[in-house]
Coordinates of C-alpha atoms and ligand atoms in Angstrom, one line a residue:
M181 CA 0.0 0.0 0.0
G182 CA 3.0 2.2 0.5
N183 CA 2.0 5.8 1.3
D184 CA -1.0 5.9 -1.0
L185 CA -3.4 5.9 2.0
E186 CA -3.6 9.1 4.1
K187 CA -5.6 7.7 7.0
V188 CA -8.0 5.1 8.2
L189 CA -11.4 6.8 8.3
L190 CA -13.4 3.8 9.5
S191 CA -11.8 0.7 11.0
E192 CA -13.0 -2.8 10.3
S193 CA -14.5 -3.0 13.9
E194 CA -16.3 0.3 13.5
I195 CA -17.8 -0.9 10.2
N196 CA -18.8 -4.2 11.8
A197 CA -20.4 -2.6 14.8
R198 CA -22.5 -0.3 12.6
L199 CA -23.5 -3.1 10.4
D200 CA -24.8 -4.9 13.5
Q201 CA -27.0 -1.9 14.2
L202 CA -28.3 -1.5 10.6
A203 CA -29.1 -5.2 10.4
A204 CA -31.1 -5.0 13.6
A205 CA -33.0 -2.0 12.3
I206 CA -33.7 -3.8 9.0
D207 CA -34.8 -6.9 10.8
A208 CA -37.2 -5.0 12.9
D209 CA -38.7 -3.0 10.0
Y210 CA -39.2 -6.1 7.7
K211 CA -40.2 -8.6 10.3
G212 CA -42.5 -11.2 8.6
R213 CA -42.2 -9.5 5.2
D214 CA -40.7 -10.6 2.0
L215 CA -37.5 -8.7 1.2
L216 CA -35.3 -8.5 -1.9
L217 CA -31.8 -7.0 -1.5
V218 CA -30.6 -5.3 -4.6
G219 CA -26.8 -4.7 -4.6
V220 CA -25.3 -2.1 -6.9
L221 CA -22.1 -3.5 -8.4
K222 CA -19.3 -3.3 -7.9
G223 CA -18.8 -1.2 -4.8
A224 CA -21.6 -2.7 -2.8
I225 CA -20.3 -6.3 -2.8
M226 CA -18.7 -6.1 0.6
V227 CA -21.5 -4.3 2.4
M228 CA -24.0 -6.6 0.7
A229 CA -22.1 -9.7 1.9
D230 CA -21.6 -8.5 5.5
L231 CA -25.0 -6.9 6.0
S232 CA -27.0 -9.7 4.5
R233 CA -25.3 -12.3 6.7
R234 CA -26.3 -10.3 9.8
L235 CA -30.0 -10.4 8.9
H236 CA -32.4 -12.9 10.5
T237 CA -35.1 -11.9 8.0
P238 CA -35.1 -14.4 5.1
V239 CA -34.0 -12.4 2.0
Q240 CA -33.3 -12.9 -1.6
M241 CA -30.4 -11.1 -3.4
D242 CA -30.2 -9.6 -6.9
W243 CA -27.6 -7.4 -8.5
M244 CA -27.5 -4.4 -10.9
A245 CA -24.6 -2.8 -12.6
V246 CA -25.1 0.8 -13.8
S247 CA -22.8 3.4 -15.3
S248 CA -23.1 7.1 -16.0
Y249 CA -22.9 7.9 -19.6
G250 CA -19.3 8.6 -20.7
S251 CA -16.6 9.2 -18.2
G252 CA -16.4 12.0 -15.7
T253 CA -20.0 12.9 -16.5
K254 CA -21.5 11.6 -13.3
S255 CA -23.1 14.9 -12.7
S256 CA -25.4 14.4 -15.7
G257 CA -27.4 11.9 -13.7
V258 CA -28.0 9.9 -16.9
V259 CA -27.4 6.3 -16.1
R260 CA -27.3 3.2 -18.3
I261 CA -27.8 -0.3 -17.2
L262 CA -24.8 -2.6 -17.7
K263 CA -26.4 -5.5 -15.9
D264 CA -30.1 -5.6 -15.1
L265 CA -31.9 -7.5 -12.3
E266 CA -33.2 -11.0 -12.9
A267 CA -36.0 -10.7 -10.4
D268 CA -39.5 -9.4 -11.2
L269 CA -40.2 -6.6 -8.8
H270 CA -44.0 -6.7 -8.9
G271 CA -45.3 -6.6 -5.3
R272 CA -41.8 -7.0 -3.8
N273 CA -40.2 -5.1 -0.9
V274 CA -36.9 -3.9 -2.3
L275 CA -33.9 -2.7 -0.4
I276 CA -31.2 -1.2 -2.5
V277 CA -27.8 -1.8 -0.9
E278 CA -25.1 0.8 -1.8
D279 CA -21.5 1.4 -0.6
I280 CA -21.8 5.2 -1.0
V281 CA -24.1 7.9 -1.8
D282 CA -22.0 10.8 -3.2
S283 CA -23.9 13.2 -5.4
G284 CA -27.0 11.1 -5.0
L285 CA -27.6 11.1 -8.8
T286 CA -27.1 7.3 -9.3
L287 CA -29.5 6.5 -6.5
S288 CA -32.1 9.1 -7.5
W289 CA -32.2 7.5 -11.0
L290 CA -32.2 4.0 -9.5
L291 CA -35.1 4.7 -7.2
G292 CA -37.2 6.0 -10.0
N293 CA -36.3 3.0 -12.2
L294 CA -37.1 0.3 -9.6
R295 CA -40.3 2.0 -8.4
S296 CA -41.5 2.1 -12.0
R297 CA -41.3 -1.7 -12.1
G298 CA -44.2 -2.2 -9.7
A299 CA -42.3 -2.9 -6.4
A300 CA -44.5 -2.7 -3.3
S301 CA -41.7 -0.6 -1.6
V302 CA -38.2 0.5 -2.5
E303 CA -35.9 1.7 0.3
V304 CA -32.1 2.3 0.5
A305 CA -29.3 1.2 2.8
T306 CA -25.9 2.7 2.3
L307 CA -22.8 2.2 4.3
L308 CA -21.5 5.7 3.5
R309 CA -23.0 9.1 2.6
K310 CA -21.3 12.4 1.8
P311 CA -23.8 15.1 2.7
E312 CA -21.6 17.9 1.4
A313 CA -21.5 16.3 -2.0
A314 CA -25.2 15.9 -2.5
K315 CA -26.6 17.4 -5.7
V316 CA -30.0 15.9 -5.2
N317 CA -31.9 15.0 -2.1
V318 CA -32.5 11.2 -1.8
D319 CA -34.4 9.6 0.9
V320 CA -32.1 7.0 2.4
R321 CA -33.6 5.0 5.1
Y322 CA -30.5 3.3 6.5
V323 CA -27.2 5.2 6.6
G324 CA -24.0 3.7 8.1
F325 CA -21.9 6.8 8.3
D326 CA -22.0 10.4 7.1
I327 CA -18.5 11.2 6.0
P328 CA -16.7 14.3 4.8
A329 CA -16.3 14.9 1.0
E330 CA -12.9 13.2 0.8
F331 CA -11.8 10.5 -1.6
V332 CA -12.4 7.2 0.2
V333 CA -11.4 3.7 -0.8
G334 CA -11.6 0.2 0.7
Y335 CA -14.4 -2.1 1.7
G336 CA -15.7 -2.3 -1.9
L337 CA -14.7 1.3 -2.9
D338 CA -12.1 1.7 -5.5
Y339 CA -9.7 4.2 -7.1
A340 CA -9.0 3.0 -10.7
E341 CA -10.3 -0.5 -9.6
N342 CA -7.7 -0.8 -6.8
Y343 CA -8.2 -0.9 -3.0
R344 CA -11.6 -2.6 -3.1
T345 CA -10.4 -5.4 -0.9
L346 CA -9.2 -3.4 2.0
P347 CA -11.2 -4.4 5.1
F348 CA -11.5 -0.8 6.2
I349 CA -12.4 2.6 4.7
G350 CA -9.4 4.9 4.2
T351 CA -8.8 8.2 2.6
L352 CA -6.5 8.3 -0.4
A353 CA -3.5 10.6 -0.3
P354 CA -4.1 13.5 -2.8
H355 CA -0.9 12.7 -4.7
V356 CA -2.4 9.4 -5.9
Y357 CA -5.4 10.8 -7.7
E358 CA -3.6 14.0 -8.7
G359 CA -1.1 11.8 -10.6
R360 CA 2.0 13.1 -8.8
G361 CA 4.2 10.1 -8.2
A362 CA 1.6 7.5 -7.0
Ligands
PRP142 C1 -20.3 4.5 -6.9 C2 -21.2 4.0 -5.9 C3 -22.6 4.5 -6.3 C4 -22.3 5.8 -7.0 C5 -22.5 6.9 -6.1 O1 -20.3 3.6 -8.0 O2 -21.2 2.6 -5.8 O3 -23.2 3.6 -7.1 O4 -20.9 5.8 -7.3 O5 -22.2 8.1 -6.7 P1 -23.3 9.3 -6.9 O6 -24.1 9.4 -5.6 O7 -22.5 10.5 -7.2 O8 -24.2 9.0 -8.0 P2 -19.2 3.7 -9.2 O9 -19.9 4.4 -10.3 O10 -17.9 4.3 -8.7 O11 -19.0 2.2 -9.6 P3 -18.4 1.0 -8.8 O12 -19.4 0.7 -7.6 O13 -18.4 -0.2 -9.8 O14 -17.1 1.4 -8.3

């Protein structure tokens, strides 16, 4: 890892403790109800795996992969589906599982898209949220941590596809993404 990481923002044990709380809240809210977890690839794989295994509510899992049009155009909010769900959402209770809500544009689009498929309910659980980066208000029912608008990696989150496998959330040293001797 060298000196690419600036600091540990959230340790493995902090993440685990918060996931325990989120899972308890989800179990209480969905007790006795059908629940489909929808993970948004690729960042959500870690939180999906760890959150879902803490749930006592029987759940099913499905996955979507989405991408903003072009590169560096996330702010457009125009999203295309790279991999769609396999499940029929009619009458289902859906919980979107995300690693991070940044501008909120991906999630805003996703909520509209999944709601239009006839789901009984669509809610969101995200490990991280950056309130200062929000470009659109999205109603997120379960939030692990509100964090500052820093470049974070680890626990599913990448920089140029690296760092996803770190068991904690760290901030990246600016020299890495500014291309100065990373
Ligand atoms: C991340 C994250 C969210 C989205 C949030 O995915 O997983 O889906 O960005 O950003 P927003 O709130 O500004 O829309 P990314 O596009 O980096 O893909 P990845 O999960 O495959 O890394």
